[in-house]
Amino acid sequence: SSFTFHHSKNVAKLTEYLGLLMGFSPRFQRMLYLAGLVHDIGKLNTPVSILHKPSELTDEEYVCIRRHATDTRQALVKMFHSQAVIDWASNHHERLDGSGYPLGKTAKELDKPSRIVAVADVFQALTQSRPYRQGISLEQAMQILQELVEGGKLDQEIFECLRQHAQVCYQISVSCSDVKMAGA
């Protein structure tokens, strides 16, 4: 799926950029990039007919989509020695309040890098145009993220970092090429 490829590439760039802004070392930033790049690798097991479905998913199809987080962890365990990268990538649908999946982890179980990948994933997914819908505006995406933060699902500090650099993050998110990142 070309949009999944672009999504993963841009999530990788966003996670690396947020890592830079949050003061992580260059090595740590590259690990974040790698986690962002492979966070959806489990979608290789998801039928394209479900990934590209232009209408609402059935309950069965939604279960199939949600399985990609578990499939991601299983694939990455075979590919990487870094448990950190495996965890950060695999935790991208976990939420601070325990409402995420696949494991229902809570804030105390989610480290800052996992939280960065989650924020970058949601932001990029909202702003990216896909075959079945247009991406939304920066303002709309920021409003949705704010609601998720206020609802206890996403990290406030990471959201504030993204908000302070919203224009650059938006350009990274919607770009099909490299963007000059302030601070890089």
Short mmCIF file of C-alpha atoms in Angstrom, two decimals:
data_model
loop_
_atom_site.label_atom_id
_atom_site.label_comp_id
_atom_site.label_asym_id
_atom_site.label_seq_id
_atom_site.Cartn_x
_atom_site.Cartn_y
_atom_site.Cartn_z
CA SER A 1 0.00 0.00 0.00
CA SER A 2 1.63 3.25 -1.11
CA PHE A 3 -0.21 5.38 1.44
CA THR A 4 0.93 3.04 4.25
CA PHE A 5 4.51 3.39 3.00
CA HIS A 6 4.25 7.21 2.98
CA HIS A 7 2.51 7.14 6.37
CA SER A 8 5.32 5.07 7.90
CA LYS A 9 8.04 7.19 6.32
CA ASN A 10 6.48 10.41 7.57
CA VAL A 11 5.77 9.01 11.05
CA ALA A 12 9.48 8.11 11.14
CA LYS A 13 10.46 11.67 10.21
CA LEU A 14 8.05 13.12 12.77
CA THR A 15 9.29 10.88 15.58
CA GLU A 16 12.89 11.73 14.80
CA TYR A 17 12.09 15.46 14.68
CA LEU A 18 10.15 15.36 17.95
CA GLY A 19 13.05 13.45 19.50
CA LEU A 20 15.39 16.23 18.38
CA LEU A 21 13.11 18.92 19.81
CA MET A 22 12.83 17.04 23.09
CA GLY A 23 16.61 16.87 23.46
CA PHE A 24 17.29 13.20 22.75
CA SER A 25 20.74 12.24 21.44
CA PRO A 26 21.30 11.71 17.70
CA ARG A 27 21.52 7.93 18.29
CA PHE A 28 18.23 7.97 20.20
CA GLN A 29 16.64 10.08 17.42
CA ARG A 30 17.67 7.43 14.86
CA MET A 31 16.13 4.72 17.04
CA LEU A 32 12.91 6.76 17.14
CA TYR A 33 13.06 7.11 13.36
CA LEU A 34 13.41 3.34 13.02
CA ALA A 35 10.48 2.70 15.38
CA GLY A 36 8.33 5.11 13.38
CA LEU A 37 9.38 3.53 10.11
CA VAL A 38 8.41 -0.01 11.15
CA HIS A 39 5.44 0.72 13.43
CA ASP A 40 2.90 -0.54 10.87
CA ILE A 41 4.88 -3.46 9.44
CA GLY A 42 2.17 -5.78 10.76
CA LYS A 43 -0.15 -4.34 8.11
CA LEU A 44 1.64 -6.59 5.63
CA ASN A 45 -0.69 -9.29 6.98
CA THR A 46 -3.81 -7.13 6.49
CA PRO A 47 -5.72 -7.68 3.24
CA VAL A 48 -5.48 -4.70 0.88
CA SER A 49 -9.26 -4.83 0.45
CA ILE A 50 -9.58 -3.90 4.13
CA LEU A 51 -6.72 -1.36 4.15
CA HIS A 52 -8.26 0.47 1.19
CA LYS A 53 -11.92 -0.02 1.98
CA PRO A 54 -13.72 3.25 1.11
CA SER A 55 -16.55 2.71 3.59
CA GLU A 56 -16.96 1.92 7.27
CA LEU A 57 -15.34 -1.30 8.44
CA THR A 58 -17.41 -4.19 9.74
CA ASP A 59 -16.66 -5.47 13.24
CA GLU A 60 -14.69 -8.38 11.74
CA GLU A 61 -12.68 -6.05 9.48
CA TYR A 62 -11.93 -3.75 12.42
CA VAL A 63 -10.61 -6.74 14.41
CA CYS A 64 -8.42 -7.58 11.42
CA ILE A 65 -7.05 -4.01 11.25
CA ARG A 66 -6.40 -3.90 14.98
CA ARG A 67 -4.40 -7.12 14.72
CA HIS A 68 -1.61 -5.26 12.92
CA ALA A 69 -0.23 -3.98 16.24
CA THR A 70 0.24 -7.55 17.49
CA ASP A 71 1.58 -8.63 14.08
CA THR A 72 4.04 -5.72 14.22
CA ARG A 73 5.45 -6.89 17.56
CA GLN A 74 5.75 -10.48 16.32
CA ALA A 75 7.56 -9.41 13.15
CA LEU A 76 9.91 -7.01 14.92
CA VAL A 77 10.94 -9.58 17.54
CA LYS A 78 12.30 -11.65 14.64
CA MET A 79 14.04 -8.65 13.04
CA PHE A 80 15.59 -6.58 15.86
CA HIS A 81 17.67 -7.09 18.97
CA SER A 82 16.62 -3.72 20.37
CA GLN A 83 13.69 -4.33 22.71
CA ALA A 84 13.26 -0.55 22.92
CA VAL A 85 12.58 -0.15 19.19
CA ILE A 86 10.25 -3.16 19.25
CA ASP A 87 8.27 -1.71 22.16
CA TRP A 88 8.11 1.85 20.83
CA ALA A 89 6.84 0.67 17.45
CA SER A 90 4.42 -1.89 18.88
CA ASN A 91 2.90 0.53 21.41
CA HIS A 92 1.66 3.06 18.84
CA HIS A 93 -2.04 2.29 19.47
CA GLU A 94 -1.74 2.11 23.26
CA ARG A 95 -3.28 5.04 25.15
CA LEU A 96 -2.34 6.57 28.50
CA ASP A 97 -5.78 5.82 29.98
CA GLY A 98 -5.58 2.11 29.09
CA SER A 99 -8.14 2.34 26.28
CA GLY A 100 -5.67 1.49 23.52
CA TYR A 101 -4.67 -1.82 22.00
CA PRO A 102 -3.46 -4.53 21.76
CA LEU A 103 -2.46 -4.77 25.45
CA GLY A 104 -4.41 -1.93 27.10
CA LYS A 105 -1.24 -0.45 28.58
CA THR A 106 -1.54 2.61 30.81
CA ALA A 107 0.56 5.73 31.36
CA LYS A 108 2.85 4.04 33.87
CA GLU A 109 3.67 1.36 31.26
CA LEU A 110 4.31 3.74 28.35
CA ASP A 111 7.67 5.48 28.17
CA LYS A 112 8.24 8.81 26.46
CA PRO A 113 9.46 7.31 23.15
CA SER A 114 6.31 5.14 22.90
CA ARG A 115 4.26 8.28 23.55
CA ILE A 116 6.14 10.15 20.81
CA VAL A 117 5.40 7.42 18.26
CA ALA A 118 1.72 7.44 19.28
CA VAL A 119 1.35 11.22 18.88
CA ALA A 120 3.22 11.21 15.55
CA ASP A 121 1.10 8.30 14.28
CA VAL A 122 -2.21 9.99 15.11
CA PHE A 123 -1.11 13.38 13.75
CA GLN A 124 0.17 11.91 10.50
CA ALA A 125 -2.86 9.67 10.01
CA LEU A 126 -5.19 12.65 10.42
CA THR A 127 -3.34 14.94 8.02
CA GLN A 128 -2.45 12.42 5.31
CA SER A 129 -4.74 12.09 2.32
CA ARG A 130 -5.64 8.47 1.67
CA PRO A 131 -7.40 6.76 -1.21
CA TYR A 132 -10.68 6.81 0.71
CA ARG A 133 -10.53 10.33 2.27
CA GLN A 134 -8.78 13.68 2.22
CA GLY A 135 -6.37 14.60 4.99
CA ILE A 136 -7.64 17.23 7.39
CA SER A 137 -6.20 20.69 8.00
CA LEU A 138 -3.55 21.47 10.59
CA GLU A 139 -6.12 23.33 12.69
CA GLN A 140 -8.54 20.40 12.67
CA ALA A 141 -5.77 17.93 13.51
CA MET A 142 -4.57 20.05 16.41
CA GLN A 143 -8.11 20.27 17.77
CA ILE A 144 -8.51 16.48 17.65
CA LEU A 145 -5.12 15.94 19.29
CA GLN A 146 -6.02 18.48 22.00
CA GLU A 147 -9.20 16.53 22.72
CA LEU A 148 -7.23 13.27 22.93
CA VAL A 149 -4.78 14.91 25.36
CA GLU A 150 -7.61 16.33 27.47
CA GLY A 151 -9.25 12.89 27.44
CA GLY A 152 -6.11 11.35 28.93
CA LYS A 153 -5.20 9.36 25.83
CA LEU A 154 -2.11 11.15 24.48
CA ASP A 155 0.83 12.86 26.21
CA GLN A 156 0.47 16.58 27.00
CA GLU A 157 4.21 17.39 26.87
CA ILE A 158 4.69 15.79 23.45
CA PHE A 159 1.54 17.46 22.14
CA GLU A 160 2.82 20.86 23.35
CA CYS A 161 6.13 20.24 21.59
CA LEU A 162 4.26 19.38 18.39
CA ARG A 163 2.02 22.46 18.83
CA GLN A 164 5.02 24.77 19.22
CA HIS A 165 6.41 23.45 15.92
CA ALA A 166 3.07 22.73 14.26
CA GLN A 167 3.84 24.20 10.83
CA VAL A 168 7.06 22.21 10.40
CA CYS A 169 5.40 19.05 11.73
CA TYR A 170 2.50 19.53 9.33
CA GLN A 171 4.89 19.94 6.39
CA ILE A 172 6.72 16.78 7.40
CA SER A 173 3.42 14.95 7.76
CA VAL A 174 1.94 15.84 4.37
CA SER A 175 5.18 15.80 2.40
CA CYS A 176 6.18 13.19 -0.15
CA SER A 177 9.76 14.49 0.00
CA ASP A 178 12.23 15.74 2.58
CA VAL A 179 11.42 18.92 4.48
CA LYS A 180 14.05 21.20 6.04
CA MET A 181 13.45 20.81 9.75
CA ALA A 182 14.06 23.78 12.03
CA GLY A 183 16.61 22.86 14.66
CA ALA A 184 18.01 20.00 12.59
#
